[in-house]
């Protein structure tokens, strides 16, 4: 059984004129455990909505979103939160680090919500991403590349089976982006986690053996994302 | 410190937020501390004042004086405040003194002062027979003694000595009236023969002289017999001419008070018996009760305003914190976790205020005690703890928690996807 399986997933948003505009309409999509897949999609193609639906942050209007054997679309909100914390790591385009907390606290806090209290692992992960000497730094004291590395460490902290990455190199220059991408793939491989990355950057996509056009699985018209 | 539990994580979130918004946190906590301290102080000072005033009168069972207000009589003769309601004939003093149920009867004559300090005429029994407080009499400090009732000698309270510098051997001329401003000095010169040990009662603010001295003070006219009598030097004063402002009484049996109350207050027309003295003290506090209630109301309102400042501080920070809450939620934090974080934060501000409230209350009570002591000589017991020291901080913390509910609901409702996700 695949680690991730989407069946007939539909998500619509209300347009300003009151009509509903479908942004996601995926008949079928799956991801095996440990598999790395890149999805290419232009702006407004529903990339982020797809990842949010898989993460359980957004509930689809219809369909099944099975992650690690559980249909997250049918779970209550607290159960989705708990499931996400246990099974899914999320790397955001804007990193989304907690600005008032150190690099180590950012990683450790993420772990707590998954029920893991292991400061040693948090430190180990930061060392793994090359920030062993920056653990007590606040995000504003780190470069963008370093911030992205903290975000990667945080996404991997709960030993997730699935890592979602939304334009993870979008805020970085080419060299830093390539480094960050290599790091994400490397640590996911080490952890045995599946990786689903969405990007519009052809260079990023080129690094993946398996890559798909989002339009190939999403039947909703592009540009409908609110 | 890295949190090892969800509770530890919550405390870290709260701690960091308080530090990040240090100024608004400090202002809200300070407002809470002032409010909390004000409530504690209002209740505590009221209780302390009541107990201190009641304690100061514990050595006197009743006060006999001119027909009029019990309260004025007690304020004048026991607390040395207010003016005398008038005089009573010496014969009344002799009469109650001879009563077998009266243990001690001490005459009290007032009308003069020195530099604003009240000069009181009395007998040595005031020092030897009457207790100022339970188990404590007025006693001269070493090197001093009680005045000789036949001489122009004075014994002064410790506050008088401290303030004026009068010491044993010093001489002074009493001034007519109770006010120093524009007062005329009497010709008679008195010598200080004793400084009393401090008692922390209004007696510390009095200059005591023999009652005979008051009778014979230049310009004084005695009307005890209904006609004017001017004492002449060297000539005895007939008892019927003498009059006193009040008589302080100590009974052998409580029944005496009831009997004299019946005889003097209900059947008599010439005098008033303020009995029991504690009732007059209670009457005083009853009269001031409306002020207490207004002060308490204001204090509680200030507490509400302080809670409002916590609400404002948290609400103002909500917009910049929405992203943090969305990130926490995306990391798996349940809605109730972010709700609890805000509630904990507002409660923490309230708790800081409550802790500061004790300090504020102590400072306010100390200030009030200094004023009361300077004005009346009564010393408030700062160590006395009122229940308000527990219920006011508890109320502050509860109100602070309540103030956090609205921002907490906003945090609870933070839409994760809308707040975090860029359009793609």
XYZ file of C-alpha atoms in Angstrom:
650
model
C 0.000 0.000 0.000
C 1.392 3.446 -0.926
C 2.397 5.821 1.863
C 0.274 8.544 0.302
C -2.807 8.017 -1.783
C -5.222 10.654 -3.108
C -8.499 9.562 -4.691
C -11.011 11.914 -6.257
C -9.867 14.830 -4.134
C -11.736 18.044 -4.835
C -11.198 21.402 -3.220
C -12.932 24.615 -4.214
C -12.737 28.159 -2.928
C -15.369 30.846 -3.027
C -14.632 33.384 -5.733
C -15.197 37.092 -5.067
C -18.415 36.930 -7.116
C -19.767 34.255 -4.777
C -19.340 31.368 -7.151
C -17.156 28.447 -6.131
C -13.976 27.942 -8.109
C -12.374 24.494 -8.058
C -8.649 24.673 -7.389
C -7.947 21.010 -6.909
C -9.474 18.055 -8.669
C -7.176 15.059 -8.403
C -8.557 11.715 -9.512
C -5.610 9.691 -8.315
C -2.134 10.286 -7.017
C 0.121 8.155 -4.875
C 3.569 8.152 -3.367
C 5.451 5.154 -2.098
C 7.366 5.104 1.173
C 10.816 6.596 0.723
C 9.986 7.813 -2.774
C 11.078 11.290 -3.889
C 8.771 13.036 -6.335
C 8.831 16.567 -7.693
C 5.649 18.255 -8.927
C 5.935 21.152 -11.263
C 3.265 23.758 -11.303
C 2.930 27.365 -12.256
C 1.693 30.029 -9.876
C -1.993 29.528 -9.074
C -1.932 25.895 -10.137
C -2.899 24.671 -6.673
C 0.512 23.446 -5.499
C 0.247 24.781 -1.987
C -3.384 23.745 -1.694
C -2.410 20.215 -2.651
C 0.283 20.089 0.028
C -2.056 21.631 2.612
C -4.691 19.021 1.801
C -2.128 16.226 2.187
C -0.892 17.747 5.464
C -4.435 17.991 6.774
C -4.202 21.764 7.129
C -6.959 22.140 4.537
C -9.898 19.737 4.353
C -10.964 18.717 0.823
C -14.580 19.065 -0.219
C -14.561 15.474 -1.369
C -12.261 12.516 -1.813
C -9.782 10.469 0.171
C -6.371 11.584 1.367
C -4.738 8.517 2.844
C -1.454 9.156 4.604
C 0.240 6.208 6.260
C -3.003 4.246 6.209
C -5.249 6.971 7.587
C -7.707 9.038 5.584
C -6.896 12.451 7.010
C -9.894 13.996 5.249
C -12.178 12.074 7.594
C -10.354 12.919 10.793
C -11.468 15.553 13.237
C -9.308 18.663 13.368
C -7.428 17.701 16.571
C -6.841 14.222 15.152
C -5.535 15.749 11.908
C -3.202 17.986 13.919
C -1.886 15.013 15.858
C -1.559 12.890 12.721
C 0.316 15.672 10.927
C 2.667 16.161 13.853
C 3.456 12.436 13.890
C 3.722 11.606 10.225
C 4.405 14.696 8.163
C 7.211 17.200 7.975
C 6.582 20.443 6.128
C 9.223 22.744 4.608
C 7.686 26.054 3.645
C 8.826 28.433 0.938
C 9.036 31.254 3.474
C 10.643 28.878 6.023
C 8.066 29.969 8.591
C 10.429 29.860 11.530
C 9.211 31.207 14.846
C 11.057 34.504 15.012
C 11.156 34.810 18.790
C 12.768 31.411 19.267
C 16.288 30.117 18.718
C 17.137 27.600 16.019
C 17.215 24.837 18.624
C 13.884 25.905 20.125
C 12.301 26.004 16.666
C 13.265 22.388 16.134
C 12.443 21.251 19.672
C 9.016 22.929 19.719
C 8.081 21.210 16.474
C 9.017 17.892 18.057
C 6.901 18.498 21.156
C 3.661 18.623 19.187
C 4.486 15.197 17.809
C 4.897 13.928 21.342
C 8.694 13.757 21.176
C 10.838 15.476 23.790
C 14.357 14.787 22.695
C 16.658 17.801 22.862
C 19.600 15.590 21.910
C 17.903 14.696 18.615
C 17.116 18.361 17.971
C 20.777 19.222 18.507
C 21.879 16.275 16.358
C 19.666 17.390 13.487
C 20.987 20.932 13.613
C 24.515 19.585 13.601
C 23.550 17.373 10.658
C 22.414 20.399 8.641
C 25.622 22.234 9.535
C 24.270 24.553 12.216
C 25.950 23.028 15.228
C 27.463 26.388 16.068
C 24.255 28.375 15.452
C 21.803 26.575 17.726
C 21.217 29.518 20.008
C 20.845 31.973 17.141
C 17.524 33.577 16.426
C 16.235 33.433 12.819
C 17.024 37.110 12.265
C 20.657 36.329 13.095
C 20.843 33.626 10.415
C 21.241 33.923 6.640
C 18.352 32.796 4.441
C 20.215 29.596 3.614
C 20.789 28.895 7.292
C 17.136 29.581 8.057
C 16.136 27.092 5.410
C 18.405 24.521 7.015
C 16.692 25.081 10.373
C 13.370 24.547 8.605
C 14.675 21.286 7.141
C 15.901 20.093 10.520
C 12.530 20.970 12.029
C 10.646 19.117 9.281
C 12.701 15.995 9.936
C 12.616 16.245 13.718
C 9.637 13.969 14.334
C 10.956 11.188 12.103
C 8.157 11.803 9.606
C 7.365 9.229 6.955
C 6.424 11.993 4.552
C 8.121 15.357 3.964
C 6.281 18.025 2.007
C 8.348 20.841 0.558
C 6.667 23.888 -0.934
C 9.062 25.850 -3.174
C 11.802 25.239 -0.606
C 14.408 27.109 -2.631
C 12.177 29.922 -3.771
C 13.731 32.448 -1.391
C 17.336 31.428 -2.039
C 19.858 32.261 -4.725
C 20.779 29.530 -7.178
C 23.824 28.222 -5.304
C 22.126 28.235 -1.911
C 19.016 26.713 -3.459
C 20.969 23.845 -4.935
C 22.664 23.220 -1.609
C 19.367 23.324 0.272
C 17.733 20.961 -2.167
C 20.616 18.495 -1.934
C 20.427 18.682 1.833
C 16.664 18.072 1.933
C 16.971 15.037 -0.311
C 19.956 13.754 1.615
C 18.397 13.958 5.062
C 15.107 12.538 3.777
C 16.995 9.639 2.281
C 18.891 9.083 5.525
C 15.622 9.148 7.466
C 13.854 6.948 4.925
C 11.185 9.595 4.470
C 9.214 10.072 1.272
C 9.559 13.530 -0.243
C 6.937 15.392 -2.227
C 8.318 18.668 -3.492
C 6.415 21.241 -5.477
C 8.151 23.950 -7.442
C 7.939 25.918 -10.634
C 11.735 25.989 -10.965
C 12.935 23.718 -13.789
C 16.409 23.494 -12.255
C 15.005 22.151 -9.009
C 12.820 19.695 -10.822
C 15.769 18.532 -12.877
C 17.406 17.115 -9.779
C 14.587 14.583 -9.343
C 14.402 11.240 -11.105
C 10.633 11.240 -10.815
C 8.877 14.451 -11.684
C 5.361 15.223 -12.757
C 3.427 18.143 -14.090
C 0.789 19.113 -11.551
C -1.551 19.783 -14.438
C -1.302 16.101 -15.314
C -2.963 15.073 -12.060
C -5.002 18.170 -11.291
C -8.010 18.593 -13.528
C -8.997 21.944 -12.044
C -8.255 24.943 -14.240
C -5.036 26.731 -13.350
C -5.182 30.172 -11.796
C -8.142 29.467 -9.535
C -6.225 29.505 -6.286
C -7.486 32.292 -4.008
C 16.361 25.739 28.265
C 14.851 23.258 25.842
C 11.320 22.207 26.782
C 10.828 18.504 27.479
C 7.059 18.486 27.735
C 4.077 20.205 26.186
C 3.679 22.224 29.387
C 7.347 23.201 29.144
C 6.747 24.218 25.524
C 3.802 26.355 26.570
C 5.855 28.079 29.238
C 8.622 28.713 26.699
C 6.109 30.261 24.289
C 4.721 32.462 27.071
C 8.132 33.452 28.373
C 9.396 34.405 24.958
C 6.269 36.351 24.141
C 6.458 38.288 27.406
C 10.096 39.099 26.667
C 9.347 40.048 23.055
C 6.642 42.451 24.204
C 8.533 43.601 27.271
C 7.226 47.167 27.276
C 3.523 46.333 26.991
C 4.026 43.449 29.428
C 5.692 45.775 31.924
C 2.978 48.430 31.582
C 0.167 45.891 31.972
C 1.904 44.205 34.921
C 2.541 47.569 36.572
C -1.089 48.593 36.153
C -2.126 45.258 37.642
C 0.301 45.679 40.539
C -1.020 49.164 41.313
C -4.616 47.978 41.138
C -3.968 44.911 43.236
C -1.917 46.872 45.754
C -4.616 49.521 46.003
C -7.309 46.947 46.787
C -5.139 45.234 49.403
C -4.143 48.571 50.951
C -7.715 49.901 51.148
C -8.916 46.841 53.030
C -5.790 46.359 55.124
C -5.440 50.011 56.209
C -9.115 50.119 57.119
C -8.734 47.039 59.303
C -5.457 48.209 60.797
C -6.874 51.644 61.543
C -9.934 50.120 63.190
C -7.857 47.780 65.324
C -5.292 50.449 66.184
C -7.923 52.983 67.225
C -9.816 50.362 69.206
C -6.542 49.214 70.815
C -5.619 52.756 71.785
C -8.792 53.027 73.849
C -8.521 49.661 75.523
C -7.527 51.117 78.901
C -10.624 53.288 79.233
C -14.132 51.881 79.672
C -16.089 55.123 79.413
C -15.743 58.876 79.104
C -17.941 61.267 81.050
C -18.321 64.714 79.547
C -20.627 67.541 78.613
C -23.989 66.794 77.052
C -23.473 66.126 73.386
C -21.889 63.710 70.971
C -20.360 60.492 72.302
C -17.966 60.452 69.396
C -16.747 64.003 69.958
C -16.235 63.228 73.625
C -14.161 60.133 72.863
C -12.192 61.809 70.088
C -11.347 64.680 72.396
C -10.550 62.848 75.633
C -9.082 59.570 74.337
C -7.592 60.455 70.953
C -6.845 64.101 71.727
C -8.520 65.142 68.490
C -11.430 67.471 67.858
C -12.546 70.128 70.333
C -14.088 69.576 73.728
C -17.891 69.571 73.600
C -17.902 71.662 76.813
C -17.225 71.234 80.501
C -18.892 69.440 83.385
C -18.829 70.477 87.054
C -16.165 69.049 89.336
C -18.933 67.636 91.486
C -19.840 65.154 88.750
C -16.260 63.947 88.717
C -16.357 63.565 92.507
C -19.654 61.760 92.237
C -18.506 59.100 89.786
C -15.185 58.814 91.560
C -17.016 57.916 94.747
C -19.097 55.287 92.990
C -18.059 51.891 94.428
C -18.304 50.271 90.988
C -15.874 52.767 89.481
C -12.282 51.655 89.792
C -10.523 54.709 88.356
C -11.812 58.194 87.509
C -9.288 60.590 85.996
C -10.193 64.206 85.223
C -9.239 65.691 81.868
C -9.101 69.416 81.178
C -8.159 70.833 77.823
C -8.039 74.299 76.353
C -4.394 75.182 75.974
C -1.544 74.072 73.796
C 2.092 74.738 73.055
C 3.245 75.153 69.457
C 0.212 73.178 68.377
C 0.741 70.332 70.848
C -2.226 69.894 73.132
C -1.763 70.716 76.831
C -3.953 68.513 79.015
C -4.589 68.978 82.709
C -4.991 65.795 84.703
C -3.989 64.047 87.930
C -1.066 61.657 88.547
C -3.595 58.824 88.485
C -3.575 59.201 84.686
C -0.104 57.653 84.829
C -0.412 55.365 87.801
C -3.897 53.907 87.516
C -5.004 54.056 83.883
C -3.634 51.753 81.237
C -2.956 53.283 77.841
C -3.026 49.909 76.177
C -3.728 46.481 77.586
C -1.129 46.006 80.331
C 0.745 49.210 79.532
C 0.632 52.515 81.411
C 2.111 55.879 80.525
C 5.521 55.857 82.160
C 8.282 58.458 82.191
C 11.533 57.397 80.562
C 14.557 57.002 82.865
C 15.649 60.360 84.239
C 12.106 61.681 84.400
C 9.151 61.488 86.722
C 5.453 62.279 86.921
C 4.645 65.895 87.740
C 3.913 67.106 91.249
C 0.218 68.092 91.164
C 0.976 71.178 93.234
C 3.746 72.545 91.029
C 4.081 73.977 87.536
C 5.562 70.837 86.119
C 4.873 68.999 82.896
C 5.285 65.510 81.483
C 5.474 65.324 77.706
C 4.730 62.569 75.199
C 7.558 61.093 73.171
C 6.292 62.581 69.870
C 6.265 66.053 71.473
C 9.812 65.571 72.706
C 11.023 64.275 69.340
C 9.381 67.076 67.415
C 10.023 70.072 69.673
C 13.296 69.060 71.272
C 11.845 69.641 74.757
C 13.760 67.613 77.337
C 13.681 67.214 81.114
C 14.506 70.600 82.614
C 13.227 72.582 79.637
C 10.775 75.395 80.323
C 7.860 76.627 78.267
C 4.829 78.860 78.449
C 1.510 77.218 77.432
C -0.470 79.117 74.783
C -4.146 79.820 74.977
C -6.339 77.749 72.689
C -5.544 74.678 70.655
C -3.987 76.455 67.698
C -0.458 77.838 67.621
C -1.291 80.440 64.970
C -1.821 83.811 66.653
C -2.038 82.181 70.095
C -1.187 84.201 73.197
C 1.313 82.805 75.646
C 0.260 82.406 79.256
C 2.543 83.981 81.790
C 2.885 80.781 83.738
C 6.101 78.915 83.048
C 6.206 75.145 83.206
C 9.214 72.925 83.529
C 9.432 69.510 81.928
C 10.077 66.841 84.562
C 9.486 63.757 82.470
C 9.373 62.479 78.893
C 7.072 59.511 78.497
C 8.197 56.255 76.946
C 6.722 55.921 73.449
C 3.378 54.109 73.457
C 2.435 54.442 69.778
C -0.853 55.953 70.891
C -2.257 59.483 70.715
C -0.874 60.045 74.232
C 2.554 60.472 72.656
C 1.341 63.783 71.240
C 0.223 65.362 74.505
C 1.784 67.689 77.083
C 0.463 66.737 80.506
C 0.283 69.222 83.380
C -1.497 69.146 86.771
C -5.200 69.918 86.491
C -4.753 72.589 89.146
C -2.458 74.317 86.671
C -5.249 74.483 84.081
C -7.613 75.953 86.676
C -5.079 78.591 87.629
C -3.745 79.434 84.157
C -3.909 83.189 83.608
C -7.144 84.306 81.958
C -8.989 81.054 82.658
C -12.476 81.477 84.075
C -14.157 78.627 85.964
C -17.934 78.297 85.689
C -18.557 75.091 87.631
C -21.010 76.861 89.950
C -22.825 78.591 87.106
C -21.123 81.871 87.846
C -17.693 83.038 86.755
C -14.822 82.402 89.144
C -11.291 83.683 88.592
C -8.744 81.838 90.774
C -6.327 84.027 92.703
C -2.721 83.007 93.410
C -2.281 81.477 96.838
C -5.989 81.110 97.459
C -7.736 77.736 97.320
C -10.307 77.139 94.567
C -13.678 75.994 95.886
C -14.662 72.612 94.407
C -18.027 73.925 93.234
C -16.259 76.430 90.971
C -14.071 73.827 89.299
C -14.967 72.204 86.022
C -13.387 69.631 83.745
C -13.639 68.766 80.053
C -14.085 65.065 80.691
C -13.519 62.216 83.104
C -11.884 58.973 81.973
C -13.420 55.992 83.714
C -12.388 52.436 84.397
C -15.057 50.233 85.967
C -14.694 47.448 88.462
C -17.637 45.587 86.916
C -19.185 45.888 83.449
C -22.581 46.413 85.082
C -21.403 49.849 86.183
C -21.389 51.064 82.614
C -24.954 49.968 82.083
C -26.125 51.558 85.312
C -24.330 54.848 84.719
C -25.518 54.878 81.098
C -29.068 54.610 82.386
C -28.562 57.288 85.030
C -26.560 59.793 83.009
C -27.672 59.375 79.413
C -31.312 58.389 79.797
C -32.408 60.093 82.989
C -29.885 62.890 83.370
C -29.672 66.121 81.401
C -26.316 67.576 82.347
C -23.745 65.132 81.025
C -22.998 62.403 78.554
C -21.422 59.048 79.242
C -19.660 57.646 76.191
C -19.868 53.949 77.003
C -18.486 51.658 75.861
C -15.679 53.575 74.222
C -15.341 50.840 71.591
C -18.882 51.627 70.421
C -17.843 55.201 69.714
C -14.846 53.925 67.796
C -17.191 51.687 65.823
C -19.443 54.703 65.274
C -16.464 56.630 63.928
C -15.675 53.885 61.449
C -19.345 53.577 60.535
C -19.340 57.263 59.682
C -16.265 56.790 57.556
C -17.732 53.624 56.040
C -19.012 55.342 52.910
C -15.500 56.558 52.214
C -14.152 53.025 52.562
C -16.761 51.773 50.175
C -16.001 54.460 47.615
C -12.267 53.767 47.907
C -12.852 50.027 47.572
C -15.072 50.613 44.548
C -12.427 52.808 42.942
C -9.778 50.181 43.700
C -11.869 47.423 42.121
C -12.507 49.647 39.092
C -8.768 50.260 38.761
C -8.360 46.490 38.799
C -10.857 46.217 35.948
C -8.938 48.871 34.020
C -5.725 46.920 34.639
C -7.397 43.812 33.225
C -8.393 45.968 30.262
C -4.761 46.967 29.777
C -3.817 43.280 29.644
C -6.535 42.711 27.061
C -5.262 45.679 25.034
C -1.631 44.566 25.264
C -2.455 41.059 24.075
C -4.891 42.227 21.412
C -2.381 44.685 19.979
C 0.181 41.930 19.661
C -2.245 39.513 18.021
C -1.747 40.657 14.445
C 2.011 40.193 14.529
C 1.584 36.868 16.310
C -0.998 35.345 13.979
C 1.781 33.933 11.837
C 3.455 32.334 14.862
C 0.190 30.690 15.831
C -0.334 29.459 12.289
C 3.205 28.028 12.255
C 2.626 26.294 15.584
C -0.631 24.870 14.252
C 1.088 23.719 11.046
C 3.674 21.963 13.198
C 0.879 20.006 14.833
C -0.123 22.205 17.775
C -3.812 21.812 18.501
C -6.065 24.843 18.634
C -6.391 24.440 22.383
C -2.602 24.706 22.706
C -2.491 28.194 21.178
C -5.618 29.109 23.178
C -3.889 27.949 26.350
C -0.704 29.828 25.449
C -2.553 33.163 25.312
C -4.561 32.420 28.424
C -1.385 31.441 30.240
C 0.274 34.637 29.066
C -2.508 36.876 30.333
C -2.573 34.923 33.584
C 1.194 35.316 33.893
C 0.886 39.094 33.501
C -1.832 39.067 36.153
C 0.364 36.957 38.424
C 3.268 39.366 37.964
C 0.893 42.178 38.862
C -0.411 40.266 41.878
C 3.127 39.714 43.144
C 3.930 43.374 42.617
C 0.636 44.195 44.290
C 1.953 43.004 47.631
C 4.877 45.416 47.362
C 2.586 48.264 46.303
C 0.187 47.443 49.139
C 3.024 47.446 51.644
C 4.257 50.813 50.352
C 0.744 52.311 50.412
C 0.053 50.938 53.887
C 3.381 52.264 55.138
C 2.537 55.683 53.676
C -0.922 55.635 55.222
C 0.547 54.532 58.545
C 3.005 57.432 58.488
C 0.194 59.913 57.814
C -2.073 58.442 60.516
C 0.791 58.438 63.005
C 1.711 62.035 62.223
C -1.891 63.199 62.470
C -3.168 61.145 65.402
C -0.257 59.372 67.060
C -1.970 56.049 66.389
C 0.430 53.505 64.960
C -0.971 51.056 62.438
C 0.272 47.513 62.617
C 1.956 47.026 59.250
C 2.567 43.356 60.026
C -1.150 42.694 60.257
C -2.240 40.700 57.198
C -5.758 41.193 55.867
C -7.628 38.579 53.861
C -7.460 41.063 50.967
C -3.790 40.106 50.616
C -5.099 36.760 49.372
C -8.353 37.561 47.625
C -7.181 40.669 45.737
C -4.243 38.894 44.014
C -6.529 35.941 43.293
C -9.086 38.319 41.772
C -6.349 40.022 39.746
C -5.131 36.718 38.342
C -8.704 35.626 37.579
C -9.488 38.933 35.848
C -6.239 38.713 33.900
C -7.153 35.211 32.757
C -10.567 36.501 31.759
C -8.939 39.358 29.843
C -6.965 36.771 27.888
C -10.055 34.933 26.659
C -10.825 37.255 23.748
C -7.269 37.274 22.299
C -7.085 33.542 22.988
C -10.236 32.986 20.938
C -8.670 34.994 18.117
C -5.552 32.842 18.332
C -7.762 29.753 18.458
C -9.472 30.819 15.246
C -6.281 31.618 13.327
C -6.720 30.118 9.859
C -3.520 28.207 9.226
C -3.589 27.935 5.459
C -4.708 31.529 4.867
C -2.121 32.900 7.260
C 0.819 30.841 6.062
C 0.426 29.794 2.511
C 1.602 32.092 -0.231
C -0.436 31.982 -3.421
C 1.064 29.471 -5.848
